[in-house]
mmCIF file of C-alpha atoms in Angstrom:
data_model
loop_
_atom_site.group_PDB
_atom_site.id
_atom_site.type_symbol
_atom_site.label_atom_id
_atom_site.label_comp_id
_atom_site.label_asym_id
_atom_site.label_seq_id
_atom_site.Cartn_x
_atom_site.Cartn_y
_atom_site.Cartn_z
ATOM 1 C CA UNK A 861 -29.366 -17.127 -28.273
ATOM 2 C CA UNK A 862 -28.171 -17.099 -32.207
ATOM 3 C CA UNK A 863 -26.280 -19.231 -33.832
ATOM 4 C CA UNK A 864 -25.152 -19.100 -38.311
ATOM 5 C CA UNK A 865 -23.317 -15.992 -40.264
ATOM 6 C CA UNK A 866 -23.924 -12.906 -40.144
ATOM 7 C CA UNK A 867 -21.659 -11.985 -43.344
ATOM 8 C CA UNK A 868 -22.559 -8.401 -44.399
ATOM 9 C CA UNK A 869 -23.555 -8.050 -47.698
ATOM 10 C CA UNK A 870 -24.793 -4.075 -48.238
ATOM 11 C CA UNK A 871 -27.035 -4.527 -51.040
ATOM 12 C CA UNK A 872 -29.735 -5.305 -49.705
ATOM 13 C CA UNK A 873 -30.777 -5.029 -45.932
ATOM 14 C CA UNK A 874 -31.426 -7.498 -43.884
ATOM 15 C CA UNK A 875 -34.852 -9.582 -43.690
ATOM 16 C CA UNK A 876 -36.195 -10.553 -39.986
ATOM 17 C CA UNK A 877 -38.962 -13.733 -40.294
ATOM 18 C CA UNK A 878 -40.754 -14.321 -36.643
ATOM 19 C CA UNK A 879 -41.806 -17.525 -36.861
ATOM 20 C CA UNK A 880 -38.931 -19.407 -38.746
ATOM 21 C CA UNK A 881 -39.938 -22.810 -38.324
ATOM 22 C CA UNK A 882 -40.350 -25.622 -40.675
ATOM 23 C CA UNK A 883 -42.878 -25.197 -43.574
ATOM 24 C CA UNK A 884 -43.918 -21.593 -44.644
ATOM 25 C CA UNK A 885 -41.094 -20.187 -42.459
ATOM 26 C CA UNK A 886 -38.366 -22.178 -43.543
ATOM 27 C CA UNK A 887 -39.635 -21.678 -47.184
ATOM 28 C CA UNK A 888 -39.632 -17.457 -46.410
ATOM 29 C CA UNK A 889 -35.933 -17.722 -44.998
ATOM 30 C CA UNK A 890 -34.781 -19.448 -48.018
ATOM 31 C CA UNK A 891 -36.751 -17.190 -50.564
ATOM 32 C CA UNK A 892 -35.323 -13.850 -48.949
ATOM 33 C CA UNK A 893 -31.779 -15.756 -48.537
ATOM 34 C CA UNK A 894 -32.115 -16.420 -51.922
ATOM 35 C CA UNK A 895 -32.944 -12.735 -53.166
ATOM 36 C CA UNK A 896 -29.541 -11.556 -51.043
ATOM 37 C CA UNK A 897 -30.929 -10.023 -47.770
ATOM 38 C CA UNK A 898 -29.105 -11.339 -44.600
ATOM 39 C CA UNK A 899 -31.714 -13.275 -42.680
ATOM 40 C CA UNK A 900 -32.429 -13.920 -38.646
ATOM 41 C CA UNK A 901 -34.693 -16.812 -38.188
ATOM 42 C CA UNK A 902 -36.562 -16.387 -35.293
ATOM 43 C CA UNK A 903 -38.585 -18.416 -33.229
ATOM 44 C CA UNK A 904 -39.016 -21.088 -30.007
ATOM 45 C CA UNK A 905 -37.468 -23.883 -31.080
ATOM 46 C CA UNK A 906 -33.632 -23.039 -30.764
ATOM 47 C CA UNK A 907 -31.931 -26.353 -32.170
ATOM 48 C CA UNK A 908 -34.423 -26.667 -35.213
ATOM 49 C CA UNK A 909 -34.052 -22.584 -36.437
ATOM 50 C CA UNK A 910 -29.994 -23.152 -35.686
ATOM 51 C CA UNK A 911 -30.041 -26.317 -38.737
ATOM 52 C CA UNK A 912 -32.151 -23.748 -40.547
ATOM 53 C CA UNK A 913 -29.461 -21.212 -40.828
ATOM 54 C CA UNK A 914 -26.605 -24.086 -41.289
ATOM 55 C CA UNK A 915 -28.743 -24.940 -44.347
ATOM 56 C CA UNK A 916 -28.394 -21.447 -45.636
ATOM 57 C CA UNK A 917 -25.227 -20.712 -44.618
ATOM 58 C CA UNK A 918 -23.573 -24.240 -46.308
ATOM 59 C CA UNK A 919 -26.286 -22.484 -49.684
ATOM 60 C CA UNK A 920 -23.736 -19.769 -49.666
ATOM 61 C CA UNK A 921 -27.024 -17.233 -47.719
ATOM 62 C CA UNK A 922 -26.123 -15.411 -44.227
ATOM 63 C CA UNK A 923 -28.217 -16.340 -41.972
ATOM 64 C CA UNK A 924 -28.872 -16.384 -37.904
ATOM 65 C CA UNK A 925 -30.755 -18.264 -35.730
ATOM 66 C CA UNK A 926 -31.946 -16.769 -32.653
ATOM 67 C CA UNK A 927 -34.477 -18.209 -30.081
ATOM 68 C CA UNK A 928 -37.109 -16.037 -28.983
ATOM 69 C CA UNK A 929 -41.345 -16.936 -27.515
ATOM 70 C CA UNK A 930 -43.581 -14.484 -29.952
ATOM 71 C CA UNK A 931 -45.523 -14.564 -26.510
ATOM 72 C CA UNK A 932 -42.687 -12.931 -25.031
ATOM 73 C CA UNK A 933 -43.371 -9.329 -25.728
ATOM 74 C CA UNK A 934 -39.900 -7.950 -23.991
ATOM 75 C CA UNK A 935 -37.850 -10.878 -25.420
ATOM 76 C CA UNK A 936 -39.249 -10.608 -29.094
ATOM 77 C CA UNK A 937 -38.541 -7.121 -29.056
ATOM 78 C CA UNK A 938 -34.836 -7.402 -27.621
ATOM 79 C CA UNK A 939 -34.174 -10.080 -29.995
ATOM 80 C CA UNK A 940 -35.240 -8.174 -32.959
ATOM 81 C CA UNK A 941 -33.186 -5.427 -31.842
ATOM 82 C CA UNK A 942 -30.724 -7.927 -31.519
ATOM 83 C CA UNK A 943 -30.421 -9.089 -35.044
ATOM 84 C CA UNK A 944 -30.416 -5.415 -36.612
ATOM 85 C CA UNK A 945 -27.773 -4.542 -34.005
ATOM 86 C CA UNK A 946 -25.690 -8.211 -36.207
ATOM 87 C CA UNK A 947 -27.472 -7.897 -39.694
ATOM 88 C CA UNK A 948 -27.844 -4.218 -40.384
ATOM 89 C CA UNK A 949 -31.049 -2.544 -40.952
ATOM 90 C CA UNK A 950 -33.957 -4.316 -42.366
ATOM 91 C CA UNK A 951 -35.799 -4.384 -45.299
ATOM 92 C CA UNK A 952 -38.212 -7.072 -44.683
ATOM 93 C CA UNK A 953 -39.714 -8.131 -41.920
ATOM 94 C CA UNK A 954 -41.950 -10.986 -41.914
ATOM 95 C CA UNK A 955 -44.537 -12.186 -39.005
ATOM 96 C CA UNK A 956 -45.582 -15.789 -39.915
ATOM 97 C CA UNK A 957 -46.064 -16.848 -35.908
ATOM 98 C CA UNK A 958 -48.969 -18.471 -35.161
ATOM 99 C CA UNK A 959 -50.928 -20.270 -32.332
ATOM 100 C CA UNK A 960 -52.855 -22.805 -34.191
ATOM 101 C CA UNK A 961 -54.944 -25.532 -32.084
ATOM 102 C CA UNK A 962 -58.119 -26.684 -32.778
ATOM 103 C CA UNK A 963 -60.630 -26.111 -30.158
ATOM 104 C CA UNK A 964 -64.166 -25.060 -29.578
ATOM 105 C CA UNK A 965 -66.141 -21.647 -29.168
ATOM 106 C CA UNK A 966 -67.338 -23.143 -25.636
ATOM 107 C CA UNK A 967 -64.081 -24.771 -24.340
ATOM 108 C CA UNK A 968 -61.348 -22.827 -24.865
ATOM 109 C CA UNK A 969 -59.580 -21.844 -21.411
ATOM 110 C CA UNK A 970 -58.800 -18.506 -20.472
ATOM 111 C CA UNK A 971 -55.152 -19.712 -20.668
ATOM 112 C CA UNK A 972 -55.375 -20.327 -24.381
ATOM 113 C CA UNK A 973 -57.045 -17.274 -25.180
ATOM 114 C CA UNK A 974 -54.544 -15.206 -23.860
ATOM 115 C CA UNK A 975 -52.166 -17.074 -25.748
ATOM 116 C CA UNK A 976 -54.116 -16.721 -28.908
ATOM 117 C CA UNK A 977 -54.241 -13.547 -28.702
ATOM 118 C CA UNK A 978 -50.052 -12.837 -27.491
ATOM 119 C CA UNK A 979 -48.798 -14.492 -30.208
ATOM 120 C CA UNK A 980 -51.414 -14.139 -32.971
ATOM 121 C CA UNK A 981 -52.132 -10.493 -32.231
ATOM 122 C CA UNK A 982 -49.844 -8.979 -29.726
ATOM 123 C CA UNK A 983 -46.716 -9.927 -30.630
ATOM 124 C CA UNK A 984 -47.340 -8.828 -34.528
ATOM 125 C CA UNK A 985 -48.102 -5.828 -32.666
ATOM 126 C CA UNK A 986 -44.515 -5.599 -30.744
ATOM 127 C CA UNK A 987 -42.535 -6.787 -33.815
ATOM 128 C CA UNK A 988 -43.747 -4.782 -36.257
ATOM 129 C CA UNK A 989 -43.525 -1.234 -33.758
ATOM 130 C CA UNK A 990 -40.385 -2.564 -32.569
ATOM 131 C CA UNK A 991 -38.720 -3.069 -36.533
ATOM 132 C CA UNK A 992 -39.888 -0.380 -39.043
ATOM 133 C CA UNK A 993 -38.308 2.556 -36.897
ATOM 134 C CA UNK A 994 -35.760 0.552 -37.552
ATOM 135 C CA UNK A 995 -35.884 0.073 -41.430
ATOM 136 C CA UNK A 996 -33.634 1.014 -44.050
ATOM 137 C CA UNK A 997 -33.797 4.621 -44.764
ATOM 138 C CA UNK A 998 -37.204 4.788 -43.127
ATOM 139 C CA UNK A 999 -38.803 2.400 -46.234
ATOM 140 C CA UNK A 1000 -39.128 -1.295 -46.524
ATOM 141 C CA UNK A 1001 -41.379 -3.897 -46.283
ATOM 142 C CA UNK A 1002 -44.375 -5.814 -43.036
ATOM 143 C CA UNK A 1003 -45.804 -8.843 -44.163
ATOM 144 C CA UNK A 1004 -48.149 -10.475 -42.047
ATOM 145 C CA UNK A 1005 -49.030 -14.417 -42.394
ATOM 146 C CA UNK A 1006 -53.194 -13.888 -42.663
ATOM 147 C CA UNK A 1007 -55.053 -16.763 -42.607
ATOM 148 C CA UNK A 1008 -58.802 -17.451 -44.885
ATOM 149 C CA UNK A 1009 -60.571 -18.079 -41.833
ATOM 150 C CA UNK A 1010 -60.408 -14.740 -40.964
ATOM 151 C CA UNK A 1011 -63.189 -14.588 -43.735
ATOM 152 C CA UNK A 1012 -64.792 -17.536 -43.155
ATOM 153 C CA UNK A 1013 -64.484 -18.016 -39.136
ATOM 154 C CA UNK A 1014 -64.195 -21.928 -38.790
ATOM 155 C CA UNK A 1015 -65.880 -23.235 -34.941
ATOM 156 C CA UNK A 1016 -63.190 -25.903 -34.974
ATOM 157 C CA UNK A 1017 -60.449 -23.144 -34.767
ATOM 158 C CA UNK A 1018 -62.131 -20.682 -33.072
ATOM 159 C CA UNK A 1019 -59.061 -19.414 -31.272
ATOM 160 C CA UNK A 1020 -56.883 -19.409 -34.472
ATOM 161 C CA UNK A 1021 -60.583 -17.149 -36.904
ATOM 162 C CA UNK A 1022 -60.655 -14.997 -33.973
ATOM 163 C CA UNK A 1023 -56.240 -14.030 -33.632
ATOM 164 C CA UNK A 1024 -56.117 -13.667 -38.026
ATOM 165 C CA UNK A 1025 -59.518 -11.874 -37.675
ATOM 166 C CA UNK A 1026 -57.600 -9.382 -35.273
ATOM 167 C CA UNK A 1027 -54.444 -9.478 -37.092
ATOM 168 C CA UNK A 1028 -56.232 -8.416 -40.617
ATOM 169 C CA UNK A 1029 -57.792 -6.180 -38.587
ATOM 170 C CA UNK A 1030 -54.462 -4.590 -37.201
ATOM 171 C CA UNK A 1031 -52.686 -5.203 -40.720
ATOM 172 C CA UNK A 1032 -55.234 -3.231 -41.927
ATOM 173 C CA UNK A 1033 -54.727 0.137 -39.768
ATOM 174 C CA UNK A 1034 -51.058 0.335 -39.894
ATOM 175 C CA UNK A 1035 -50.773 0.325 -43.900
ATOM 176 C CA UNK A 1036 -53.466 3.240 -43.734
ATOM 177 C CA UNK A 1037 -50.755 4.479 -40.772
ATOM 178 C CA UNK A 1038 -47.410 3.660 -42.672
ATOM 179 C CA UNK A 1039 -48.279 4.249 -46.354
ATOM 180 C CA UNK A 1040 -47.383 7.752 -47.043
ATOM 181 C CA UNK A 1041 -43.840 7.123 -44.890
ATOM 182 C CA UNK A 1042 -43.109 4.623 -47.344
ATOM 183 C CA UNK A 1043 -43.515 1.390 -45.727
ATOM 184 C CA UNK A 1044 -45.685 -1.174 -47.247
ATOM 185 C CA UNK A 1045 -47.592 -2.747 -44.694
ATOM 186 C CA UNK A 1046 -50.207 -6.113 -45.946
ATOM 187 C CA UNK A 1047 -51.535 -8.992 -44.363
ATOM 188 C CA UNK A 1048 -51.257 -12.519 -46.652
ATOM 189 C CA UNK A 1049 -54.147 -14.417 -46.299
ATOM 190 C CA UNK A 1050 -53.931 -17.843 -46.970
ATOM 191 C CA UNK A 1051 -57.533 -19.175 -47.803
ATOM 192 C CA UNK A 1052 -56.205 -23.283 -47.954
ATOM 193 C CA UNK A 1053 -53.880 -25.244 -46.267
ATOM 194 C CA UNK A 1054 -49.956 -25.615 -46.827
ATOM 195 C CA UNK A 1055 -49.560 -28.860 -48.533
ATOM 196 C CA UNK A 1056 -45.727 -29.760 -50.086
ATOM 197 C CA UNK A 1057 -45.998 -31.216 -53.596
ATOM 198 C CA UNK A 1058 -49.244 -28.699 -54.003
ATOM 199 C CA UNK A 1059 -49.430 -26.840 -57.196
ATOM 200 C CA UNK A 1060 -50.628 -23.651 -55.490
ATOM 201 C CA UNK A 1061 -49.911 -24.303 -51.558
ATOM 202 C CA UNK A 1062 -46.453 -25.747 -51.467
ATOM 203 C CA UNK A 1063 -44.468 -23.850 -48.745
ATOM 204 C CA UNK A 1064 -41.830 -22.689 -51.681
ATOM 205 C CA UNK A 1065 -44.736 -21.397 -53.980
ATOM 206 C CA UNK A 1066 -46.330 -19.427 -51.370
ATOM 207 C CA UNK A 1067 -43.555 -17.868 -50.459
ATOM 208 C CA UNK A 1068 -42.721 -16.352 -53.534
ATOM 209 C CA UNK A 1069 -45.842 -14.659 -53.344
ATOM 210 C CA UNK A 1070 -44.329 -12.961 -50.634
ATOM 211 C CA UNK A 1071 -41.263 -12.106 -51.923
ATOM 212 C CA UNK A 1072 -43.067 -10.829 -55.008
ATOM 213 C CA UNK A 1073 -45.117 -8.434 -53.122
ATOM 214 C CA UNK A 1074 -41.940 -6.665 -50.982
ATOM 215 C CA UNK A 1075 -40.712 -5.834 -54.757
ATOM 216 C CA UNK A 1076 -43.719 -4.264 -55.576
ATOM 217 C CA UNK A 1077 -43.840 -0.964 -56.579
ATOM 218 C CA UNK A 1078 -45.615 1.798 -54.388
ATOM 219 C CA UNK A 1079 -48.447 2.459 -56.701
ATOM 220 C CA UNK A 1080 -49.672 -1.383 -56.212
ATOM 221 C CA UNK A 1081 -49.380 -1.932 -52.033
ATOM 222 C CA UNK A 1082 -52.815 -3.090 -50.738
ATOM 223 C CA UNK A 1083 -53.187 -3.894 -47.299
ATOM 224 C CA UNK A 1084 -54.296 -7.412 -47.501
ATOM 225 C CA UNK A 1085 -53.541 -10.061 -50.584
ATOM 226 C CA UNK A 1086 -55.616 -13.227 -50.595
ATOM 227 C CA UNK A 1087 -53.656 -16.143 -51.735
ATOM 228 C CA UNK A 1088 -55.348 -19.222 -53.371
#
């Protein structure tokens, strides 16, 4: 399902935001739309995404909402390809989806382990593998939303800690594979909790760091950017 305005601005490629819900996802979509990209907002909550896309369109930007679950790899790949067909070749992929809930090491069901890995890791790999061959002129940026729990695991958020650690490892490996090909891959390891109005951790402030990373020259590329 899609909704929004896909008016073409050919000066920049599209930006695909997976996990574009409220909070950081909304801020990322607004930041890249404000930078002149046609934005695809991809997530599970279609009506909420439509509202976010409509807000961007009302502000004069090009944005389209697409409904997809990051835990469903086939659907995610199909929707990403659909977004590229609608909005043109991408410059940017941001994978911001996460399975985040309190859980303890010995209290996690097999089903929740599978869902956590599907969203936090497999979905990221599917998105990257799908989009990288579509990047405009074979170049572009892939940004993953990481977390400080990848570095300092929490026993109160065990599956998220494990998922972010695995995502961090994948991002480092993908960075090494893609760097010489001209694709900038990095994980943004956010060491703190997002808080609207906070000078450092307001989602709009954090989103600007993603935009800055996208514009960095190749000699400043790193596999990981620790924020906070």
